[in-house]
């Protein structure tokens, strides 16, 4: 019991919460960036532009099928060979954005495909251009269908930020490791804290997603 | 990169072997555990449903790395000593089983309830109709999403690198630090991953189109 009280001293808790702050910061920026890039990529893939869509599609498939950990390593240890050396947090954000954009592109593409083709035909036949029909008719319906998939992708993005600990990004997992590195008695309390903190963040996002989904449906 | 593959091909293949072994073991066990919890979630018993739901939500919302490191660091501290590969595979199994439970549950629920009623009305027990009528239909529906889970599993098995599990990612770091040629080491390992995941992912997309 003594271990638990010491492990949860205010200094340690504050240190963990600072880590949680970095985790949330990386997650929020990566969610926003990968939502933007993922939507663009998904639309490019959906619009069937000759050659362009196929090439983008292939690159998306390549990145999607690699482990995120490899991409994190690549941005942090590989890019300096090309004369560009990012700091740890930007490297993590870059890796997350590259990887998650391709995952979201796939969600966007299948969401767009799930909208009845008659909707596009109808929009085009009343004189809208392809982009207009996409913007006003197809995308709003597609995004509504995508909400559950998008939310679960964002939840896994938050969980995946823990992998960035390998390049010593000062996020939640890393800070927990620093604390239990000082004293083996802190290992169990720290893992309990990690589980609870990650669970609270991820589960509340899932609940929010369900709520939005029900409200719109 | 050709250099890396010719000089370290042996090491890369060993890594691929451990990655595939860990993924297959984790898939096998998480299919069993996941299906059990999926069935629990659709049982008439309220407590079974709550328990099934709790299992899925807990393991879905905690990072794989935390689960794996827990088995690698905490279990040896209080119970038995386990090596990195075992800890990693247990972590992968528990994490994936939650996703599989979710997939199988939605498969079961997408089978028309009339099937259950029909089976029950010809005199089958609940378990008989579950096993012989509902589950075979449910598994047919969930094969493409389960395939995607397996692809995720292969990619996620890279956490074994954190616990010295000898997998591809671990070998990538060891080759990179031996040759100082980080870019090409990571490219070579990336290709090894793609050899497994890319054909699978195209095949699953083909299956999805066929089912739909």
PDB file of N, CA, C and O in Angstrom, chain A residues 14-80:
ATOM      1  N   UNK A  14       1.532  14.856 -11.405  1.00  0.00           N
ATOM      2  CA  UNK A  14       1.654  16.039 -12.258  1.00  0.00           C
ATOM      3  C   UNK A  14       2.470  15.706 -13.504  1.00  0.00           C
ATOM      4  O   UNK A  14       2.158  16.121 -14.610  1.00  0.00           O
ATOM      5  N   UNK A  15       3.530  14.896 -13.294  1.00  0.00           N
ATOM      6  CA  UNK A  15       4.388  14.503 -14.413  1.00  0.00           C
ATOM      7  C   UNK A  15       3.588  13.674 -15.426  1.00  0.00           C
ATOM      8  O   UNK A  15       3.701  13.884 -16.643  1.00  0.00           O
ATOM      9  N   UNK A  16       2.745  12.752 -14.907  1.00  0.00           N
ATOM     10  CA  UNK A  16       1.905  11.936 -15.800  1.00  0.00           C
ATOM     11  C   UNK A  16       0.932  12.818 -16.573  1.00  0.00           C
ATOM     12  O   UNK A  16       0.734  12.635 -17.773  1.00  0.00           O
ATOM     13  N   UNK A  17       0.336  13.781 -15.866  1.00  0.00           N
ATOM     14  CA  UNK A  17      -0.651  14.633 -16.536  1.00  0.00           C
ATOM     15  C   UNK A  17       0.006  15.498 -17.601  1.00  0.00           C
ATOM     16  O   UNK A  17      -0.581  15.758 -18.652  1.00  0.00           O
ATOM     17  N   UNK A  18       1.263  15.914 -17.339  1.00  0.00           N
ATOM     18  CA  UNK A  18       1.991  16.643 -18.384  1.00  0.00           C
ATOM     19  C   UNK A  18       2.143  15.759 -19.621  1.00  0.00           C
ATOM     20  O   UNK A  18       1.984  16.206 -20.749  1.00  0.00           O
ATOM     21  N   UNK A  19       2.460  14.475 -19.368  1.00  0.00           N
ATOM     22  CA  UNK A  19       2.567  13.528 -20.482  1.00  0.00           C
ATOM     23  C   UNK A  19       1.243  13.388 -21.211  1.00  0.00           C
ATOM     24  O   UNK A  19       1.198  13.376 -22.442  1.00  0.00           O
ATOM     25  N   UNK A  20       0.161  13.323 -20.421  1.00  0.00           N
ATOM     26  CA  UNK A  20      -1.165  13.210 -21.030  1.00  0.00           C
ATOM     27  C   UNK A  20      -1.436  14.425 -21.914  1.00  0.00           C
ATOM     28  O   UNK A  20      -1.994  14.299 -23.009  1.00  0.00           O
ATOM     29  N   UNK A  21      -0.985  15.600 -21.439  1.00  0.00           N
ATOM     30  CA  UNK A  21      -1.157  16.814 -22.236  1.00  0.00           C
ATOM     31  C   UNK A  21      -0.478  16.687 -23.591  1.00  0.00           C
ATOM     32  O   UNK A  21      -1.060  17.024 -24.631  1.00  0.00           O
ATOM     33  N   UNK A  22       0.762  16.166 -23.595  1.00  0.00           N
ATOM     34  CA  UNK A  22       1.482  16.005 -24.866  1.00  0.00           C
ATOM     35  C   UNK A  22       0.760  14.987 -25.748  1.00  0.00           C
ATOM     36  O   UNK A  22       0.617  15.190 -26.960  1.00  0.00           O
ATOM     37  N   UNK A  23       0.283  13.888 -25.128  1.00  0.00           N
ATOM     38  CA  UNK A  23      -0.462  12.883 -25.893  1.00  0.00           C
ATOM     39  C   UNK A  23      -1.678  13.519 -26.572  1.00  0.00           C
ATOM     40  O   UNK A  23      -1.913  13.308 -27.762  1.00  0.00           O
ATOM     41  N   UNK A  24      -2.420  14.308 -25.796  1.00  0.00           N
ATOM     42  CA  UNK A  24      -3.617  14.932 -26.350  1.00  0.00           C
ATOM     43  C   UNK A  24      -3.231  15.933 -27.446  1.00  0.00           C
ATOM     44  O   UNK A  24      -3.860  15.979 -28.515  1.00  0.00           O
ATOM     45  N   UNK A  25      -2.156  16.697 -27.204  1.00  0.00           N
ATOM     46  CA  UNK A  25      -1.696  17.683 -28.182  1.00  0.00           C
ATOM     47  C   UNK A  25      -1.338  17.008 -29.513  1.00  0.00           C
ATOM     48  O   UNK A  25      -1.820  17.402 -30.576  1.00  0.00           O
ATOM     49  N   UNK A  26      -0.527  15.942 -29.431  1.00  0.00           N
ATOM     50  CA  UNK A  26      -0.144  15.217 -30.651  1.00  0.00           C
ATOM     51  C   UNK A  26      -1.385  14.652 -31.330  1.00  0.00           C
ATOM     52  O   UNK A  26      -1.546  14.740 -32.543  1.00  0.00           O
ATOM     53  N   UNK A  27      -2.300  14.094 -30.517  1.00  0.00           N
ATOM     54  CA  UNK A  27      -3.493  13.465 -31.090  1.00  0.00           C
ATOM     55  C   UNK A  27      -4.357  14.485 -31.810  1.00  0.00           C
ATOM     56  O   UNK A  27      -4.792  14.245 -32.943  1.00  0.00           O
ATOM     57  N   UNK A  28      -4.596  15.628 -31.150  1.00  0.00           N
ATOM     58  CA  UNK A  28      -5.505  16.614 -31.746  1.00  0.00           C
ATOM     59  C   UNK A  28      -4.942  17.117 -33.072  1.00  0.00           C
ATOM     60  O   UNK A  28      -5.645  17.140 -34.096  1.00  0.00           O
ATOM     61  N   UNK A  29      -3.646  17.487 -33.079  1.00  0.00           N
ATOM     62  CA  UNK A  29      -3.063  18.003 -34.321  1.00  0.00           C
ATOM     63  C   UNK A  29      -3.081  16.924 -35.398  1.00  0.00           C
ATOM     64  O   UNK A  29      -3.430  17.186 -36.550  1.00  0.00           O
ATOM     65  N   UNK A  30      -2.737  15.677 -35.021  1.00  0.00           N
ATOM     66  CA  UNK A  30      -2.722  14.618 -36.028  1.00  0.00           C
ATOM     67  C   UNK A  30      -4.119  14.314 -36.541  1.00  0.00           C
ATOM     68  O   UNK A  30      -4.296  14.023 -37.728  1.00  0.00           O
ATOM     69  N   UNK A  31      -5.121  14.381 -35.647  1.00  0.00           N
ATOM     70  CA  UNK A  31      -6.499  14.124 -36.086  1.00  0.00           C
ATOM     71  C   UNK A  31      -6.907  15.173 -37.122  1.00  0.00           C
ATOM     72  O   UNK A  31      -7.413  14.834 -38.201  1.00  0.00           O
ATOM     73  N   UNK A  32      -6.630  16.448 -36.811  1.00  0.00           N
ATOM     74  CA  UNK A  32      -7.040  17.511 -37.738  1.00  0.00           C
ATOM     75  C   UNK A  32      -6.325  17.359 -39.080  1.00  0.00           C
ATOM     76  O   UNK A  32      -6.958  17.327 -40.142  1.00  0.00           O
ATOM     77  N   UNK A  33      -4.986  17.203 -39.021  1.00  0.00           N
ATOM     78  CA  UNK A  33      -4.221  17.111 -40.270  1.00  0.00           C
ATOM     79  C   UNK A  33      -4.621  15.881 -41.067  1.00  0.00           C
ATOM     80  O   UNK A  33      -4.829  15.950 -42.281  1.00  0.00           O
ATOM     81  N   UNK A  34      -4.758  14.736 -40.381  1.00  0.00           N
ATOM     82  CA  UNK A  34      -5.019  13.521 -41.148  1.00  0.00           C
ATOM     83  C   UNK A  34      -6.457  13.501 -41.655  1.00  0.00           C
ATOM     84  O   UNK A  34      -6.739  12.877 -42.677  1.00  0.00           O
ATOM     85  N   UNK A  35      -7.360  14.212 -40.959  1.00  0.00           N
ATOM     86  CA  UNK A  35      -8.725  14.313 -41.486  1.00  0.00           C
ATOM     87  C   UNK A  35      -8.714  15.103 -42.800  1.00  0.00           C
ATOM     88  O   UNK A  35      -9.337  14.706 -43.784  1.00  0.00           O
ATOM     89  N   UNK A  36      -7.953  16.213 -42.825  1.00  0.00           N
ATOM     90  CA  UNK A  36      -7.885  17.035 -44.043  1.00  0.00           C
ATOM     91  C   UNK A  36      -7.221  16.246 -45.173  1.00  0.00           C
ATOM     92  O   UNK A  36      -7.793  16.067 -46.256  1.00  0.00           O
ATOM     93  N   UNK A  37      -5.994  15.747 -44.909  1.00  0.00           N
ATOM     94  CA  UNK A  37      -5.268  15.045 -45.974  1.00  0.00           C
ATOM     95  C   UNK A  37      -5.990  13.765 -46.374  1.00  0.00           C
ATOM     96  O   UNK A  37      -6.059  13.423 -47.557  1.00  0.00           O
ATOM     97  N   UNK A  38      -6.540  13.056 -45.371  1.00  0.00           N
ATOM     98  CA  UNK A  38      -7.243  11.811 -45.667  1.00  0.00           C
ATOM     99  C   UNK A  38      -8.443  12.051 -46.559  1.00  0.00           C
ATOM    100  O   UNK A  38      -8.708  11.281 -47.489  1.00  0.00           O
ATOM    101  N   UNK A  39      -9.197  13.155 -46.283  1.00  0.00           N
ATOM    102  CA  UNK A  39     -10.362  13.446 -47.116  1.00  0.00           C
ATOM    103  C   UNK A  39      -9.935  13.749 -48.549  1.00  0.00           C
ATOM    104  O   UNK A  39     -10.531  13.247 -49.503  1.00  0.00           O
ATOM    105  N   UNK A  40      -8.857  14.554 -48.690  1.00  0.00           N
ATOM    106  CA  UNK A  40      -8.393  14.890 -50.048  1.00  0.00           C
ATOM    107  C   UNK A  40      -7.984  13.622 -50.786  1.00  0.00           C
ATOM    108  O   UNK A  40      -8.400  13.382 -51.926  1.00  0.00           O
ATOM    109  N   UNK A  41      -7.197  12.778 -50.098  1.00  0.00           N
ATOM    110  CA  UNK A  41      -6.737  11.546 -50.743  1.00  0.00           C
ATOM    111  C   UNK A  41      -7.913  10.638 -51.092  1.00  0.00           C
ATOM    112  O   UNK A  41      -7.955  10.049 -52.182  1.00  0.00           O
ATOM    113  N   UNK A  42      -8.861  10.535 -50.162  1.00  0.00           N
ATOM    114  CA  UNK A  42     -10.025   9.683 -50.408  1.00  0.00           C
ATOM    115  C   UNK A  42     -10.827  10.162 -51.603  1.00  0.00           C
ATOM    116  O   UNK A  42     -11.292   9.358 -52.419  1.00  0.00           O
ATOM    117  N   UNK A  43     -10.981  11.493 -51.705  1.00  0.00           N
ATOM    118  CA  UNK A  43     -11.747  12.049 -52.824  1.00  0.00           C
ATOM    119  C   UNK A  43     -11.003  11.814 -54.143  1.00  0.00           C
ATOM    120  O   UNK A  43     -11.604  11.449 -55.148  1.00  0.00           O
ATOM    121  N   UNK A  44      -9.667  11.996 -54.114  1.00  0.00           N
ATOM    122  CA  UNK A  44      -8.877  11.741 -55.333  1.00  0.00           C
ATOM    123  C   UNK A  44      -9.075  10.304 -55.779  1.00  0.00           C
ATOM    124  O   UNK A  44      -9.295  10.014 -56.952  1.00  0.00           O
ATOM    125  N   UNK A  45      -9.058   9.398 -54.793  1.00  0.00           N
ATOM    126  CA  UNK A  45      -9.189   7.994 -55.134  1.00  0.00           C
ATOM    127  C   UNK A  45     -10.593   7.683 -55.664  1.00  0.00           C
ATOM    128  O   UNK A  45     -10.761   6.864 -56.565  1.00  0.00           O
ATOM    129  N   UNK A  46     -11.585   8.364 -55.091  1.00  0.00           N
ATOM    130  CA  UNK A  46     -12.975   8.113 -55.481  1.00  0.00           C
ATOM    131  C   UNK A  46     -13.267   8.669 -56.856  1.00  0.00           C
ATOM    132  O   UNK A  46     -14.039   8.088 -57.619  1.00  0.00           O
ATOM    133  N   UNK A  47     -12.636   9.814 -57.212  1.00  0.00           N
ATOM    134  CA  UNK A  47     -13.066  10.506 -58.435  1.00  0.00           C
ATOM    135  C   UNK A  47     -12.571   9.853 -59.718  1.00  0.00           C
ATOM    136  O   UNK A  47     -12.947  10.279 -60.794  1.00  0.00           O
ATOM    137  N   UNK A  48     -11.727   8.822 -59.601  1.00  0.00           N
ATOM    138  CA  UNK A  48     -11.310   8.060 -60.785  1.00  0.00           C
ATOM    139  C   UNK A  48     -10.728   8.940 -61.890  1.00  0.00           C
ATOM    140  O   UNK A  48     -11.107   8.839 -63.051  1.00  0.00           O
ATOM    141  N   UNK A  49      -9.814   9.848 -61.495  1.00  0.00           N
ATOM    142  CA  UNK A  49      -9.067  10.605 -62.502  1.00  0.00           C
ATOM    143  C   UNK A  49      -8.064   9.634 -63.107  1.00  0.00           C
ATOM    144  O   UNK A  49      -7.405   8.891 -62.379  1.00  0.00           O
ATOM    145  N   UNK A  50      -7.945   9.661 -64.415  1.00  0.00           N
ATOM    146  CA  UNK A  50      -7.095   8.692 -65.098  1.00  0.00           C
ATOM    147  C   UNK A  50      -5.685   8.723 -64.522  1.00  0.00           C
ATOM    148  O   UNK A  50      -5.141   9.799 -64.296  1.00  0.00           O
ATOM    149  N   UNK A  51      -5.069   7.590 -64.295  1.00  0.00           N
ATOM    150  CA  UNK A  51      -3.724   7.397 -63.746  1.00  0.00           C
ATOM    151  C   UNK A  51      -3.569   7.968 -62.341  1.00  0.00           C
ATOM    152  O   UNK A  51      -3.081   7.297 -61.450  1.00  0.00           O
ATOM    153  N   UNK A  52      -3.991   9.252 -62.135  1.00  0.00           N
ATOM    154  CA  UNK A  52      -3.740   9.900 -60.841  1.00  0.00           C
ATOM    155  C   UNK A  52      -4.344   9.085 -59.708  1.00  0.00           C
ATOM    156  O   UNK A  52      -3.676   8.765 -58.717  1.00  0.00           O
ATOM    157  N   UNK A  53      -5.620   8.716 -59.853  1.00  0.00           N
ATOM    158  CA  UNK A  53      -6.293   7.981 -58.780  1.00  0.00           C
ATOM    159  C   UNK A  53      -5.625   6.641 -58.535  1.00  0.00           C
ATOM    160  O   UNK A  53      -5.459   6.218 -57.385  1.00  0.00           O
ATOM    161  N   UNK A  54      -5.218   5.985 -59.617  1.00  0.00           N
ATOM    162  CA  UNK A  54      -4.607   4.666 -59.455  1.00  0.00           C
ATOM    163  C   UNK A  54      -3.274   4.780 -58.736  1.00  0.00           C
ATOM    164  O   UNK A  54      -2.976   3.988 -57.829  1.00  0.00           O
ATOM    165  N   UNK A  55      -2.473   5.810 -59.115  1.00  0.00           N
ATOM    166  CA  UNK A  55      -1.162   5.968 -58.481  1.00  0.00           C
ATOM    167  C   UNK A  55      -1.330   6.301 -56.999  1.00  0.00           C
ATOM    168  O   UNK A  55      -0.717   5.678 -56.129  1.00  0.00           O
ATOM    169  N   UNK A  56      -2.220   7.270 -56.713  1.00  0.00           N
ATOM    170  CA  UNK A  56      -2.468   7.624 -55.312  1.00  0.00           C
ATOM    171  C   UNK A  56      -2.979   6.404 -54.552  1.00  0.00           C
ATOM    172  O   UNK A  56      -2.583   6.157 -53.414  1.00  0.00           O
ATOM    173  N   UNK A  57      -3.872   5.654 -55.203  1.00  0.00           N
ATOM    174  CA  UNK A  57      -4.432   4.470 -54.557  1.00  0.00           C
ATOM    175  C   UNK A  57      -3.348   3.483 -54.168  1.00  0.00           C
ATOM    176  O   UNK A  57      -3.350   2.952 -53.054  1.00  0.00           O
ATOM    177  N   UNK A  58      -2.396   3.299 -55.049  1.00  0.00           N
ATOM    178  CA  UNK A  58      -1.332   2.333 -54.770  1.00  0.00           C
ATOM    179  C   UNK A  58      -0.454   2.820 -53.616  1.00  0.00           C
ATOM    180  O   UNK A  58      -0.124   2.059 -52.709  1.00  0.00           O
ATOM    181  N   UNK A  59      -0.124   4.132 -53.628  1.00  0.00           N
ATOM    182  CA  UNK A  59       0.708   4.663 -52.540  1.00  0.00           C
ATOM    183  C   UNK A  59      -0.030   4.544 -51.207  1.00  0.00           C
ATOM    184  O   UNK A  59       0.551   4.153 -50.195  1.00  0.00           O
ATOM    185  N   UNK A  60      -1.344   4.858 -51.234  1.00  0.00           N
ATOM    186  CA  UNK A  60      -2.133   4.727 -50.002  1.00  0.00           C
ATOM    187  C   UNK A  60      -2.081   3.291 -49.495  1.00  0.00           C
ATOM    188  O   UNK A  60      -1.858   3.043 -48.310  1.00  0.00           O
ATOM    189  N   UNK A  61      -2.254   2.334 -50.414  1.00  0.00           N
ATOM    190  CA  UNK A  61      -2.238   0.932 -49.998  1.00  0.00           C
ATOM    191  C   UNK A  61      -0.885   0.535 -49.420  1.00  0.00           C
ATOM    192  O   UNK A  61      -0.819  -0.230 -48.461  1.00  0.00           O
ATOM    193  N   UNK A  62       0.194   1.045 -50.017  1.00  0.00           N
ATOM    194  CA  UNK A  62       1.522   0.718 -49.493  1.00  0.00           C
ATOM    195  C   UNK A  62       1.666   1.195 -48.056  1.00  0.00           C
ATOM    196  O   UNK A  62       2.073   0.440 -47.171  1.00  0.00           O
ATOM    197  N   UNK A  63       1.330   2.471 -47.808  1.00  0.00           N
ATOM    198  CA  UNK A  63       1.554   3.033 -46.474  1.00  0.00           C
ATOM    199  C   UNK A  63       0.617   2.395 -45.452  1.00  0.00           C
ATOM    200  O   UNK A  63       0.999   2.085 -44.334  1.00  0.00           O
ATOM    201  N   UNK A  64      -0.653   2.174 -45.870  1.00  0.00           N
ATOM    202  CA  UNK A  64      -1.645   1.577 -44.979  1.00  0.00           C
ATOM    203  C   UNK A  64      -1.220   0.210 -44.464  1.00  0.00           C
ATOM    204  O   UNK A  64      -1.599  -0.212 -43.393  1.00  0.00           O
ATOM    205  N   UNK A  65      -0.464  -0.507 -45.289  1.00  0.00           N
ATOM    206  CA  UNK A  65      -0.129  -1.875 -44.933  1.00  0.00           C
ATOM    207  C   UNK A  65       1.226  -1.988 -44.249  1.00  0.00           C
ATOM    208  O   UNK A  65       1.750  -3.089 -44.083  1.00  0.00           O
ATOM    209  N   UNK A  66       1.806  -0.858 -43.864  1.00  0.00           N
ATOM    210  CA  UNK A  66       3.043  -0.885 -43.085  1.00  0.00           C
ATOM    211  C   UNK A  66       2.698  -0.644 -41.614  1.00  0.00           C
ATOM    212  O   UNK A  66       1.700   0.011 -41.325  1.00  0.00           O
ATOM    213  N   UNK A  67       3.539  -1.138 -40.705  1.00  0.00           N
ATOM    214  CA  UNK A  67       3.290  -0.821 -39.296  1.00  0.00           C
ATOM    215  C   UNK A  67       3.601   0.654 -39.032  1.00  0.00           C
ATOM    216  O   UNK A  67       4.560   1.192 -39.584  1.00  0.00           O
ATOM    217  N   UNK A  68       2.788   1.277 -38.181  1.00  0.00           N
ATOM    218  CA  UNK A  68       3.023   2.679 -37.830  1.00  0.00           C
ATOM    219  C   UNK A  68       4.403   2.859 -37.206  1.00  0.00           C
ATOM    220  O   UNK A  68       5.085   3.855 -37.454  1.00  0.00           O
ATOM    221  N   UNK A  69       4.819   1.858 -36.431  1.00  0.00           N
ATOM    222  CA  UNK A  69       6.111   1.948 -35.751  1.00  0.00           C
ATOM    223  C   UNK A  69       7.243   2.161 -36.754  1.00  0.00           C
ATOM    224  O   UNK A  69       8.160   2.954 -36.526  1.00  0.00           O
ATOM    225  N   UNK A  70       7.142   1.461 -37.892  1.00  0.00           N
ATOM    226  CA  UNK A  70       8.165   1.601 -38.932  1.00  0.00           C
ATOM    227  C   UNK A  70       8.174   3.024 -39.474  1.00  0.00           C
ATOM    228  O   UNK A  70       9.240   3.605 -39.720  1.00  0.00           O
ATOM    229  N   UNK A  71       6.997   3.609 -39.636  1.00  0.00           N
ATOM    230  CA  UNK A  71       6.909   4.963 -40.170  1.00  0.00           C
ATOM    231  C   UNK A  71       7.461   5.973 -39.158  1.00  0.00           C
ATOM    232  O   UNK A  71       8.138   6.931 -39.527  1.00  0.00           O
ATOM    233  N   UNK A  72       7.198   5.720 -37.865  1.00  0.00           N
ATOM    234  CA  UNK A  72       7.757   6.600 -36.831  1.00  0.00           C
ATOM    235  C   UNK A  72       9.287   6.547 -36.878  1.00  0.00           C
ATOM    236  O   UNK A  72       9.960   7.573 -36.885  1.00  0.00           O
ATOM    237  N   UNK A  73       9.834   5.350 -36.935  1.00  0.00           N
ATOM    238  CA  UNK A  73      11.283   5.204 -37.047  1.00  0.00           C
ATOM    239  C   UNK A  73      11.809   5.932 -38.262  1.00  0.00           C
ATOM    240  O   UNK A  73      12.833   6.598 -38.231  1.00  0.00           O
ATOM    241  N   UNK A  74      11.081   5.764 -39.362  1.00  0.00           N
ATOM    242  CA  UNK A  74      11.540   6.336 -40.615  1.00  0.00           C
ATOM    243  C   UNK A  74      11.598   7.860 -40.532  1.00  0.00           C
ATOM    244  O   UNK A  74      12.586   8.470 -40.934  1.00  0.00           O
ATOM    245  N   UNK A  75      10.537   8.479 -40.000  1.00  0.00           N
ATOM    246  CA  UNK A  75      10.553   9.945 -39.963  1.00  0.00           C
ATOM    247  C   UNK A  75      11.634  10.449 -39.004  1.00  0.00           C
ATOM    248  O   UNK A  75      12.239  11.490 -39.255  1.00  0.00           O
ATOM    249  N   UNK A  76      11.881   9.717 -37.924  1.00  0.00           N
ATOM    250  CA  UNK A  76      12.837  10.251 -36.943  1.00  0.00           C
ATOM    251  C   UNK A  76      14.285   9.883 -37.273  1.00  0.00           C
ATOM    252  O   UNK A  76      15.171  10.720 -37.183  1.00  0.00           O
ATOM    253  N   UNK A  77      14.521   8.623 -37.649  1.00  0.00           N
ATOM    254  CA  UNK A  77      15.902   8.193 -37.897  1.00  0.00           C
ATOM    255  C   UNK A  77      16.261   8.205 -39.387  1.00  0.00           C
ATOM    256  O   UNK A  77      17.427   8.256 -39.736  1.00  0.00           O
ATOM    257  N   UNK A  78      15.255   8.094 -40.247  1.00  0.00           N
ATOM    258  CA  UNK A  78      15.522   7.997 -41.683  1.00  0.00           C
ATOM    259  C   UNK A  78      15.640   9.352 -42.364  1.00  0.00           C
ATOM    260  O   UNK A  78      16.549   9.584 -43.142  1.00  0.00           O
ATOM    261  N   UNK A  79      14.726  10.265 -42.034  1.00  0.00           N
ATOM    262  CA  UNK A  79      14.709  11.561 -42.724  1.00  0.00           C
ATOM    263  C   UNK A  79      16.000  12.365 -42.568  1.00  0.00           C
ATOM    264  O   UNK A  79      16.391  13.049 -43.512  1.00  0.00           O
ATOM    265  N   UNK A  80      16.690  12.310 -41.402  1.00  0.00           N
ATOM    266  CA  UNK A  80      17.942  13.074 -41.306  1.00  0.00           C
ATOM    267  C   UNK A  80      18.925  12.738 -42.421  1.00  0.00           C
ATOM    268  O   UNK A  80      19.729  13.585 -42.796  1.00  0.00           O
TER     269      UNK A  80
END
